[in-house]
């Protein structure tokens, strides 16, 4: 019984978070979104120094866990990723990511799913990107474990959280 209540609360929080961010990203029109996306990812995303625009994504299979508006997805696709998988708990976020990246649909897979239970096999991705997501979950440690689980050995993982203490408070 106690576990069921926890799962219900986890689901409730995930749905509320998804709806909130879907609403926020719906406010951007296509031109604002493209300009913001193209400029933002490589300038402000917490990518390691050796992951510049030029060749870090070429031929890679990437995951954007908690895709939001799809801006990181777009940047990875434009940088030559072989395939980008994306997931989010918000139906609006999933819809926006699909719609805003439809020019690359043959290399894109978008799913409605939580970072706490990723629907991918172990060691699937060369790059896992999760920006501003884990601290919104009820179990950041489980989310982190899921991100590591789907990462290829030798792959790269990029995680950003915000708030006082960052990862130290998760």
CSV table of N, CA and C in Angstrom, one decimal:
chain,number,residue,atom,x,y,z
A,1,UNK,N,0.8,-1.2,0.0
A,1,UNK,CA,0.0,0.0,0.0
A,1,UNK,C,0.9,1.3,0.0
A,2,UNK,N,1.9,1.3,0.9
A,2,UNK,CA,2.7,2.5,1.0
A,2,UNK,C,3.4,2.8,-0.3
A,3,UNK,N,3.9,1.7,-1.0
A,3,UNK,CA,4.6,1.9,-2.3
A,3,UNK,C,3.6,2.4,-3.4
A,4,UNK,N,2.4,2.0,-3.3
A,4,UNK,CA,1.4,2.4,-4.3
A,4,UNK,C,1.2,3.9,-4.2
A,5,UNK,N,1.0,4.4,-2.9
A,5,UNK,CA,0.9,5.9,-2.7
A,5,UNK,C,2.1,6.6,-3.2
A,6,UNK,N,3.3,6.1,-3.0
A,6,UNK,CA,4.5,6.8,-3.5
A,6,UNK,C,4.5,6.8,-5.1
A,7,UNK,N,4.1,5.7,-5.7
A,7,UNK,CA,4.0,5.7,-7.2
A,7,UNK,C,3.0,6.7,-7.7
A,8,UNK,N,1.8,6.7,-7.0
A,8,UNK,CA,0.8,7.7,-7.4
A,8,UNK,C,1.3,9.1,-7.3
A,9,UNK,N,2.0,9.4,-6.3
A,9,UNK,CA,2.6,10.8,-6.1
A,9,UNK,C,3.7,11.0,-7.1
A,10,UNK,N,4.5,10.0,-7.4
A,10,UNK,CA,5.5,10.2,-8.4
A,10,UNK,C,4.9,10.5,-9.8
A,11,UNK,N,3.9,9.8,-10.1
A,11,UNK,CA,3.1,10.0,-11.4
A,11,UNK,C,2.5,11.4,-11.4
A,12,UNK,N,1.9,11.8,-10.3
A,12,UNK,CA,1.2,13.1,-10.2
A,12,UNK,C,2.3,14.2,-10.4
A,13,UNK,N,3.4,14.1,-9.8
A,13,UNK,CA,4.4,15.1,-9.9
A,13,UNK,C,5.0,15.2,-11.3
A,14,UNK,N,5.2,14.0,-11.9
A,14,UNK,CA,5.7,13.9,-13.3
A,14,UNK,C,4.7,14.6,-14.3
A,15,UNK,N,3.4,14.3,-14.1
A,15,UNK,CA,2.4,14.9,-15.0
A,15,UNK,C,2.3,16.4,-14.8
A,16,UNK,N,2.3,16.9,-13.6
A,16,UNK,CA,2.3,18.3,-13.3
A,16,UNK,C,3.5,19.0,-13.9
A,17,UNK,N,4.7,18.4,-13.8
A,17,UNK,CA,5.9,19.0,-14.3
A,17,UNK,C,5.8,19.0,-15.8
A,18,UNK,N,5.4,17.9,-16.4
A,18,UNK,CA,5.3,17.8,-17.9
A,18,UNK,C,4.3,18.9,-18.4
A,19,UNK,N,3.2,19.0,-17.8
A,19,UNK,CA,2.2,20.0,-18.2
A,19,UNK,C,2.8,21.4,-18.1
A,20,UNK,N,3.4,21.7,-17.0
A,20,UNK,CA,4.0,23.1,-16.9
A,20,UNK,C,5.0,23.4,-18.0
A,21,UNK,N,5.9,22.5,-18.2
A,21,UNK,CA,7.0,22.8,-19.2
A,21,UNK,C,6.4,22.8,-20.6
A,22,UNK,N,5.4,21.9,-20.9
A,22,UNK,CA,4.7,22.0,-22.2
A,22,UNK,C,4.1,23.3,-22.4
A,23,UNK,N,3.5,23.9,-21.4
A,23,UNK,CA,2.9,25.2,-21.5
A,23,UNK,C,3.9,26.3,-21.8
A,24,UNK,N,5.0,26.2,-21.1
A,24,UNK,CA,6.1,27.2,-21.3
A,24,UNK,C,6.6,27.1,-22.7
A,25,UNK,N,6.9,25.9,-23.2
A,25,UNK,CA,7.5,25.8,-24.5
A,25,UNK,C,6.5,26.1,-25.6
A,26,UNK,N,5.2,25.9,-25.3
A,26,UNK,CA,4.2,26.3,-26.3
A,26,UNK,C,4.2,27.8,-26.6
A,27,UNK,N,4.7,28.6,-25.7
A,27,UNK,CA,4.7,30.1,-25.8
A,27,UNK,C,5.7,30.6,-26.9
A,28,UNK,N,6.7,29.8,-27.2
A,28,UNK,CA,7.7,30.2,-28.2
A,28,UNK,C,7.1,29.9,-29.6
A,29,UNK,N,7.1,30.9,-30.5
A,29,UNK,CA,6.7,30.6,-31.8
A,29,UNK,C,7.9,30.0,-32.5
A,30,UNK,N,7.7,29.4,-33.7
A,30,UNK,CA,8.7,28.7,-34.4
A,30,UNK,C,10.0,29.5,-34.6
A,31,UNK,N,9.9,30.8,-35.0
A,31,UNK,CA,11.1,31.6,-35.3
A,31,UNK,C,11.9,31.9,-34.1
A,32,UNK,N,11.2,32.2,-33.0
A,32,UNK,CA,11.9,32.4,-31.7
A,32,UNK,C,12.6,31.1,-31.2
A,33,UNK,N,11.9,30.0,-31.4
A,33,UNK,CA,12.4,28.7,-31.0
A,33,UNK,C,13.7,28.4,-31.7
A,34,UNK,N,13.6,28.5,-33.1
A,34,UNK,CA,14.8,28.2,-33.9
A,34,UNK,C,16.0,29.1,-33.5
A,35,UNK,N,15.8,30.3,-33.4
A,35,UNK,CA,16.9,31.3,-33.0
A,35,UNK,C,17.4,30.9,-31.6
A,36,UNK,N,16.6,30.7,-30.7
A,36,UNK,CA,17.0,30.3,-29.3
A,36,UNK,C,17.7,29.0,-29.3
A,37,UNK,N,17.2,28.0,-30.0
A,37,UNK,CA,17.8,26.7,-30.1
A,37,UNK,C,19.1,26.7,-30.7
A,38,UNK,N,19.3,27.3,-31.8
A,38,UNK,CA,20.5,27.3,-32.6
A,38,UNK,C,21.6,28.0,-31.8
A,39,UNK,N,21.3,29.0,-31.1
A,39,UNK,CA,22.3,29.8,-30.3
A,39,UNK,C,22.6,29.1,-29.0
A,40,UNK,N,21.6,28.6,-28.4
A,40,UNK,CA,21.7,28.1,-27.0
A,40,UNK,C,22.6,26.9,-26.8
A,41,UNK,N,22.3,25.9,-27.5
A,41,UNK,CA,22.9,24.6,-27.2
A,41,UNK,C,24.4,24.6,-27.1
A,42,UNK,N,25.1,25.1,-28.1
A,42,UNK,CA,26.5,25.0,-28.1
A,42,UNK,C,27.2,26.1,-27.3
A,43,UNK,N,26.4,27.2,-27.1
A,43,UNK,CA,27.0,28.3,-26.2
A,43,UNK,C,26.8,28.1,-24.8
A,44,UNK,N,25.6,27.5,-24.4
A,44,UNK,CA,25.2,27.4,-23.0
A,44,UNK,C,25.0,26.1,-22.4
A,45,UNK,N,24.9,25.0,-23.2
A,45,UNK,CA,24.7,23.7,-22.7
A,45,UNK,C,26.0,23.3,-22.0
A,46,UNK,N,25.8,22.4,-21.0
A,46,UNK,CA,27.0,22.1,-20.2
A,46,UNK,C,27.8,21.0,-20.9
A,47,UNK,N,28.2,21.2,-22.1
A,47,UNK,CA,29.0,20.2,-22.9
A,47,UNK,C,30.4,20.3,-22.5
A,48,UNK,N,31.1,19.1,-22.4
A,48,UNK,CA,32.6,19.1,-22.1
A,48,UNK,C,33.3,19.9,-23.2
A,49,UNK,N,34.4,20.5,-22.9
A,49,UNK,CA,35.2,21.3,-23.8
A,49,UNK,C,35.5,20.6,-25.1
A,50,UNK,N,35.7,19.3,-25.1
A,50,UNK,CA,36.0,18.6,-26.4
A,50,UNK,C,34.8,18.3,-27.2
A,51,UNK,N,33.6,18.8,-26.9
A,51,UNK,CA,32.4,18.5,-27.7
A,51,UNK,C,32.0,19.8,-28.4
A,52,UNK,N,32.7,20.2,-29.3
A,52,UNK,CA,32.3,21.4,-30.1
A,52,UNK,C,31.3,21.1,-31.1
A,53,UNK,N,30.9,22.1,-31.9
A,53,UNK,CA,29.9,22.0,-32.9
A,53,UNK,C,30.3,21.1,-34.0
A,54,UNK,N,31.6,21.0,-34.3
A,54,UNK,CA,32.1,20.5,-35.6
A,54,UNK,C,31.9,19.0,-35.8
A,55,UNK,N,32.4,18.1,-34.8
A,55,UNK,CA,32.3,16.7,-35.1
A,55,UNK,C,31.9,15.8,-34.0
A,56,UNK,N,31.6,16.3,-32.9
A,56,UNK,CA,31.3,15.5,-31.7
A,56,UNK,C,30.1,14.6,-31.8
A,57,UNK,N,29.1,15.0,-32.7
A,57,UNK,CA,27.9,14.3,-32.8
A,57,UNK,C,27.8,13.5,-34.1
A,58,UNK,N,28.7,13.7,-35.0
A,58,UNK,CA,28.6,13.0,-36.3
A,58,UNK,C,28.6,11.5,-36.1
A,59,UNK,N,27.6,10.9,-36.6
A,59,UNK,CA,27.5,9.4,-36.6
A,59,UNK,C,27.1,8.8,-35.2
A,60,UNK,N,26.8,9.7,-34.2
A,60,UNK,CA,26.5,9.2,-32.9
A,60,UNK,C,25.0,8.9,-32.7
A,61,UNK,N,24.7,8.0,-31.8
A,61,UNK,CA,23.4,7.8,-31.4
A,61,UNK,C,23.2,8.5,-30.0
A,62,UNK,N,22.3,9.4,-30.0
A,62,UNK,CA,22.2,10.3,-28.8
A,62,UNK,C,20.8,10.2,-28.2
A,63,UNK,N,20.8,10.5,-26.9
A,63,UNK,CA,19.6,10.6,-26.1
A,63,UNK,C,19.5,12.0,-25.5
A,64,UNK,N,18.3,12.6,-25.6
A,64,UNK,CA,18.0,13.8,-24.9
A,64,UNK,C,16.9,13.4,-23.9
A,65,UNK,N,17.2,13.2,-22.6
A,65,UNK,CA,16.3,12.7,-21.6
A,65,UNK,C,15.7,13.9,-20.9
A,66,UNK,N,14.4,14.1,-21.2
A,66,UNK,CA,13.7,15.3,-20.8
A,66,UNK,C,13.8,16.4,-21.8
A,67,UNK,N,13.3,16.1,-23.0
A,67,UNK,CA,13.6,16.9,-24.2
A,67,UNK,C,12.9,18.3,-24.2
A,68,UNK,N,11.9,18.5,-23.4
A,68,UNK,CA,11.3,19.9,-23.3
A,68,UNK,C,10.8,20.3,-24.7
A,69,UNK,N,11.4,21.4,-25.2
A,69,UNK,CA,11.0,22.0,-26.5
A,69,UNK,C,11.6,21.3,-27.7
A,70,UNK,N,12.6,20.5,-27.4
A,70,UNK,CA,13.3,19.8,-28.5
A,70,UNK,C,14.5,20.6,-29.0
A,71,UNK,N,14.9,21.6,-28.3
A,71,UNK,CA,16.0,22.5,-28.8
A,71,UNK,C,17.4,21.7,-28.9
A,72,UNK,N,17.7,20.9,-27.8
A,72,UNK,CA,18.9,20.1,-27.9
A,72,UNK,C,18.8,19.1,-28.9
A,73,UNK,N,17.7,18.5,-29.1
A,73,UNK,CA,17.5,17.5,-30.2
A,73,UNK,C,17.8,18.1,-31.5
A,74,UNK,N,17.3,19.3,-31.8
A,74,UNK,CA,17.6,20.0,-33.1
A,74,UNK,C,19.1,20.2,-33.3
A,75,UNK,N,19.7,20.7,-32.2
A,75,UNK,CA,21.2,20.9,-32.3
A,75,UNK,C,21.9,19.6,-32.6
A,76,UNK,N,21.6,18.6,-32.0
A,76,UNK,CA,22.3,17.3,-32.2
A,76,UNK,C,22.0,16.8,-33.6
A,77,UNK,N,20.8,16.9,-34.1
A,77,UNK,CA,20.5,16.5,-35.5
A,77,UNK,C,21.3,17.4,-36.5
A,78,UNK,N,21.3,18.7,-36.3
A,78,UNK,CA,22.0,19.6,-37.2
A,78,UNK,C,23.5,19.3,-37.2
A,79,UNK,N,24.0,18.9,-36.0
A,79,UNK,CA,25.4,18.6,-35.9
A,79,UNK,C,25.8,17.2,-36.4
A,80,UNK,N,24.9,16.5,-37.0
A,80,UNK,CA,25.2,15.2,-37.7
A,80,UNK,C,25.0,14.0,-36.9
A,81,UNK,N,24.2,14.0,-35.8
A,81,UNK,CA,23.9,12.7,-35.1
A,81,UNK,C,23.3,11.7,-36.1
A,82,UNK,N,23.7,10.5,-36.0
A,82,UNK,CA,23.0,9.4,-36.8
A,82,UNK,C,21.6,9.2,-36.4
A,83,UNK,N,21.3,9.3,-35.1
A,83,UNK,CA,20.0,9.1,-34.6
A,83,UNK,C,19.9,9.8,-33.2
A,84,UNK,N,18.8,10.5,-33.0
A,84,UNK,CA,18.5,11.1,-31.7
A,84,UNK,C,17.2,10.5,-31.1
A,85,UNK,N,17.3,10.0,-30.0
A,85,UNK,CA,16.1,9.6,-29.2
A,85,UNK,C,15.8,10.6,-28.2
A,86,UNK,N,14.6,10.9,-27.9
A,86,UNK,CA,14.2,11.9,-27.0
A,86,UNK,C,13.0,11.4,-26.2
A,87,UNK,N,12.9,11.8,-24.9
A,87,UNK,CA,11.8,11.5,-24.1
A,87,UNK,C,11.4,12.6,-23.2
A,88,UNK,N,10.2,12.7,-22.8
A,88,UNK,CA,9.7,13.7,-21.8
A,88,UNK,C,8.5,13.1,-21.2
A,89,UNK,N,8.1,13.6,-20.0
A,89,UNK,CA,6.9,13.2,-19.3
A,89,UNK,C,5.7,14.1,-19.8
A,90,UNK,N,6.0,15.2,-20.5
A,90,UNK,CA,4.9,16.0,-20.9
A,90,UNK,C,4.5,15.7,-22.4
A,91,UNK,N,3.2,15.4,-22.5
A,91,UNK,CA,2.7,15.2,-23.9
A,91,UNK,C,2.9,16.4,-24.8
A,92,UNK,N,2.8,17.6,-24.3
A,92,UNK,CA,3.0,18.8,-25.1
A,92,UNK,C,4.5,18.9,-25.5
A,93,UNK,N,5.4,18.5,-24.6
A,93,UNK,CA,6.8,18.5,-24.9
A,93,UNK,C,7.1,17.5,-26.0
A,94,UNK,N,6.6,16.3,-25.9
A,94,UNK,CA,6.8,15.3,-27.0
A,94,UNK,C,6.2,15.8,-28.3
A,95,UNK,N,5.1,16.3,-28.3
A,95,UNK,CA,4.4,16.8,-29.5
A,95,UNK,C,5.3,17.9,-30.1
A,96,UNK,N,5.7,18.9,-29.3
A,96,UNK,CA,6.5,20.0,-29.8
A,96,UNK,C,7.9,19.5,-30.4
A,97,UNK,N,8.5,18.6,-29.7
A,97,UNK,CA,9.8,18.1,-30.2
A,97,UNK,C,9.6,17.4,-31.5
A,98,UNK,N,8.6,16.6,-31.7
A,98,UNK,CA,8.3,16.0,-33.0
A,98,UNK,C,8.0,17.0,-34.1
A,99,UNK,N,7.1,17.9,-33.8
A,99,UNK,CA,6.7,18.9,-34.8
A,99,UNK,C,7.9,19.8,-35.2
A,100,UNK,N,8.7,20.3,-34.2
A,100,UNK,CA,9.7,21.3,-34.5
A,100,UNK,C,11.0,20.6,-35.1
A,101,UNK,N,11.0,19.3,-35.1
A,101,UNK,CA,12.1,18.6,-35.7
A,101,UNK,C,11.7,17.7,-36.9
A,102,UNK,N,10.5,17.9,-37.4
A,102,UNK,CA,10.0,17.0,-38.4
A,102,UNK,C,10.8,16.9,-39.7
A,103,UNK,N,11.6,17.9,-40.0
A,103,UNK,CA,12.5,17.8,-41.1
A,103,UNK,C,13.6,16.8,-41.0
A,104,UNK,N,13.8,16.2,-39.8
A,104,UNK,CA,14.8,15.2,-39.5
A,104,UNK,C,14.1,13.9,-39.0
A,105,UNK,N,12.8,13.7,-39.3
A,105,UNK,CA,12.1,12.6,-38.6
A,105,UNK,C,12.7,11.3,-38.9
A,106,UNK,N,13.4,11.1,-40.0
A,106,UNK,CA,14.0,9.8,-40.3
A,106,UNK,C,15.1,9.4,-39.3
A,107,UNK,N,15.7,10.4,-38.6
A,107,UNK,CA,16.7,10.2,-37.6
A,107,UNK,C,16.3,10.5,-36.2
A,108,UNK,N,15.0,10.6,-36.0
A,108,UNK,CA,14.4,11.0,-34.7
A,108,UNK,C,13.4,10.1,-34.2
A,109,UNK,N,13.5,9.8,-32.9
A,109,UNK,CA,12.5,9.0,-32.2
A,109,UNK,C,12.1,9.7,-30.9
A,110,UNK,N,10.9,10.0,-30.7
A,110,UNK,CA,10.4,10.7,-29.5
A,110,UNK,C,9.4,9.9,-28.8
A,111,UNK,N,9.6,9.8,-27.5
A,111,UNK,CA,8.7,8.9,-26.7
A,111,UNK,C,8.2,9.7,-25.4
A,112,UNK,N,7.0,9.4,-25.0
A,112,UNK,CA,6.4,9.9,-23.8
A,112,UNK,C,6.9,8.9,-22.7
A,113,UNK,N,7.9,9.4,-21.9
A,113,UNK,CA,8.5,8.5,-20.9
A,113,UNK,C,9.3,9.3,-19.9
A,114,UNK,N,9.4,8.7,-18.7
A,114,UNK,CA,10.1,9.4,-17.6
A,114,UNK,C,11.6,9.0,-17.6
A,115,UNK,N,12.4,9.9,-17.1
A,115,UNK,CA,13.8,9.6,-16.9
A,115,UNK,C,14.0,8.5,-15.8
A,116,UNK,N,13.0,8.3,-15.0
A,116,UNK,CA,13.1,7.4,-13.9
A,116,UNK,C,12.8,5.9,-14.4
A,117,UNK,N,12.4,5.8,-15.7
A,117,UNK,CA,12.1,4.5,-16.3
A,117,UNK,C,12.3,4.6,-17.8
A,118,UNK,N,13.5,4.7,-18.2
A,118,UNK,CA,13.8,4.9,-19.6
A,118,UNK,C,13.5,3.7,-20.4
A,119,UNK,N,12.8,3.8,-21.6
A,119,UNK,CA,12.3,2.7,-22.4
A,119,UNK,C,13.4,2.2,-23.4
A,120,UNK,N,14.6,2.2,-23.0
A,120,UNK,CA,15.7,1.8,-23.9
A,120,UNK,C,16.5,0.7,-23.3
A,121,UNK,N,17.2,-0.1,-24.2
A,121,UNK,CA,18.0,-1.2,-23.8
A,121,UNK,C,19.3,-0.6,-23.1
A,122,UNK,N,19.9,-1.4,-22.3
A,122,UNK,CA,21.2,-1.1,-21.7
A,122,UNK,C,22.2,-0.7,-22.9
A,123,UNK,N,23.1,0.2,-22.6
A,123,UNK,CA,24.3,0.5,-23.5
A,123,UNK,C,23.8,0.8,-24.9
A,124,UNK,N,22.8,1.7,-25.0
A,124,UNK,CA,22.2,2.0,-26.3
A,124,UNK,C,22.9,3.3,-26.9
A,125,UNK,N,23.3,4.2,-26.1
A,125,UNK,CA,23.6,5.6,-26.6
A,125,UNK,C,25.1,5.9,-26.4
A,126,UNK,N,25.6,6.6,-27.5
A,126,UNK,CA,27.0,7.2,-27.4
A,126,UNK,C,27.1,8.4,-26.6
A,127,UNK,N,26.0,9.2,-26.6
A,127,UNK,CA,25.9,10.4,-25.8
A,127,UNK,C,24.5,10.5,-25.1
A,128,UNK,N,24.5,10.7,-23.8
A,128,UNK,CA,23.3,10.9,-23.1
A,128,UNK,C,23.3,12.4,-22.5
A,129,UNK,N,22.2,13.1,-22.8
A,129,UNK,CA,22.1,14.6,-22.5
A,129,UNK,C,20.9,14.7,-21.6
A,130,UNK,N,21.0,15.3,-20.4
A,130,UNK,CA,19.9,15.5,-19.5
A,130,UNK,C,20.1,16.8,-18.8
A,131,UNK,N,19.5,17.9,-19.4
A,131,UNK,CA,19.7,19.2,-18.9
A,131,UNK,C,18.5,19.8,-18.2
A,132,UNK,N,18.6,20.0,-16.9
A,132,UNK,CA,17.5,20.6,-16.1
A,132,UNK,C,16.4,19.7,-15.8
A,133,UNK,N,16.6,18.4,-15.6
A,133,UNK,CA,15.6,17.5,-15.5
A,133,UNK,C,15.6,16.7,-14.1
A,134,UNK,N,16.7,16.2,-13.8
A,134,UNK,CA,16.8,15.3,-12.6
A,134,UNK,C,16.3,15.9,-11.3
A,135,UNK,N,16.5,17.2,-11.1
A,135,UNK,CA,16.1,17.8,-9.9
A,135,UNK,C,14.6,18.1,-9.8
A,136,UNK,N,13.9,17.8,-10.9
A,136,UNK,CA,12.4,17.9,-10.9
A,136,UNK,C,11.8,16.5,-10.6
A,137,UNK,N,12.6,15.5,-10.4
A,137,UNK,CA,12.0,14.2,-10.2
A,137,UNK,C,11.9,13.9,-8.7
A,138,UNK,N,11.2,12.9,-8.3
A,138,UNK,CA,11.1,12.5,-6.9
A,138,UNK,C,12.3,11.6,-6.5
A,139,UNK,N,13.0,11.1,-7.5
A,139,UNK,CA,14.2,10.2,-7.2
A,139,UNK,C,15.3,10.5,-8.1
A,140,UNK,N,16.0,11.6,-7.9
A,140,UNK,CA,17.1,11.9,-8.8
A,140,UNK,C,18.2,10.8,-9.0
A,141,UNK,N,18.5,10.1,-7.9
A,141,UNK,CA,19.4,9.0,-7.9
A,141,UNK,C,19.0,7.9,-8.9
A,142,UNK,N,17.7,7.5,-8.9
A,142,UNK,CA,17.2,6.5,-9.8
A,142,UNK,C,17.3,7.1,-11.2
A,143,UNK,N,17.0,8.3,-11.4
A,143,UNK,CA,17.1,8.9,-12.8
A,143,UNK,C,18.6,8.9,-13.3
A,144,UNK,N,19.5,9.2,-12.4
A,144,UNK,CA,20.9,9.1,-12.8
A,144,UNK,C,21.3,7.7,-13.1
A,145,UNK,N,20.9,6.7,-12.3
A,145,UNK,CA,21.2,5.3,-12.6
A,145,UNK,C,20.6,4.9,-14.0
A,146,UNK,N,19.5,5.4,-14.3
A,146,UNK,CA,18.9,5.1,-15.6
A,146,UNK,C,19.7,5.7,-16.8
A,147,UNK,N,20.2,6.9,-16.6
A,147,UNK,CA,21.0,7.5,-17.6
A,147,UNK,C,22.3,6.8,-17.8
A,148,UNK,N,22.9,6.3,-16.8
A,148,UNK,CA,24.1,5.6,-16.9
A,148,UNK,C,23.9,4.2,-17.5
A,149,UNK,N,22.7,3.6,-17.2
A,149,UNK,CA,22.4,2.3,-17.7
A,149,UNK,C,22.3,2.3,-19.2
A,150,UNK,N,21.8,3.3,-19.8
A,150,UNK,CA,21.6,3.3,-21.3
A,150,UNK,C,22.8,3.9,-22.0
A,151,UNK,N,23.8,4.3,-21.3
A,151,UNK,CA,25.0,4.8,-21.9
A,151,UNK,C,26.0,3.7,-22.3
A,152,UNK,N,26.5,3.8,-23.6
A,152,UNK,CA,27.5,2.9,-24.0
A,152,UNK,C,28.8,3.0,-23.2
A,153,UNK,N,29.5,1.9,-23.0
A,153,UNK,CA,30.8,2.0,-22.3
A,153,UNK,C,31.7,2.9,-23.2
A,154,UNK,N,32.3,3.9,-22.5
A,154,UNK,CA,33.1,4.8,-23.2
A,154,UNK,C,32.3,6.0,-23.8
A,155,UNK,N,31.0,6.0,-23.6
A,155,UNK,CA,30.2,7.1,-24.1
A,155,UNK,C,30.3,8.3,-23.2
A,156,UNK,N,29.6,9.4,-23.6
A,156,UNK,CA,29.7,10.6,-22.8
A,156,UNK,C,28.3,10.9,-22.2
A,157,UNK,N,28.3,11.4,-21.0
A,157,UNK,CA,27.0,11.8,-20.4
A,157,UNK,C,27.1,13.3,-20.0
A,158,UNK,N,26.1,14.0,-20.3
A,158,UNK,CA,26.1,15.5,-20.0
A,158,UNK,C,24.8,15.7,-19.1
A,159,UNK,N,25.0,16.1,-17.9
A,159,UNK,CA,23.9,16.4,-17.0
A,159,UNK,C,24.1,17.8,-16.4
A,160,UNK,N,23.0,18.5,-16.3
A,160,UNK,CA,22.9,19.8,-15.6
A,160,UNK,C,21.7,19.8,-14.7
A,161,UNK,N,21.9,20.3,-13.5
A,161,UNK,CA,20.8,20.6,-12.6
A,161,UNK,C,21.0,22.0,-12.1
A,162,UNK,N,20.0,22.6,-11.6
A,162,UNK,CA,20.1,23.9,-11.1
A,162,UNK,C,19.5,24.0,-9.7
A,163,UNK,N,19.9,25.0,-9.0
A,163,UNK,CA,19.5,25.1,-7.6
A,163,UNK,C,20.7,25.1,-6.7
A,164,UNK,N,20.5,25.4,-5.5
A,164,UNK,CA,21.6,25.5,-4.5
A,164,UNK,C,22.2,24.1,-4.4
A,165,UNK,N,23.5,24.1,-4.6
A,165,UNK,CA,24.3,22.9,-4.4
A,165,UNK,C,24.3,21.9,-5.6
A,166,UNK,N,23.5,22.2,-6.6
A,166,UNK,CA,23.6,21.3,-7.8
A,166,UNK,C,23.5,19.8,-7.5
A,167,UNK,N,24.3,19.1,-8.1
A,167,UNK,CA,24.3,17.6,-7.9
A,167,UNK,C,24.6,17.2,-6.5
A,168,UNK,N,25.2,18.0,-5.7
A,168,UNK,CA,25.5,17.7,-4.4
A,168,UNK,C,24.3,17.5,-3.5
A,169,UNK,N,23.2,18.2,-3.9
A,169,UNK,CA,21.9,18.1,-3.1
A,169,UNK,C,21.0,17.0,-3.6
A,170,UNK,N,21.4,16.3,-4.7
A,170,UNK,CA,20.4,15.3,-5.2
A,170,UNK,C,20.4,14.1,-4.4
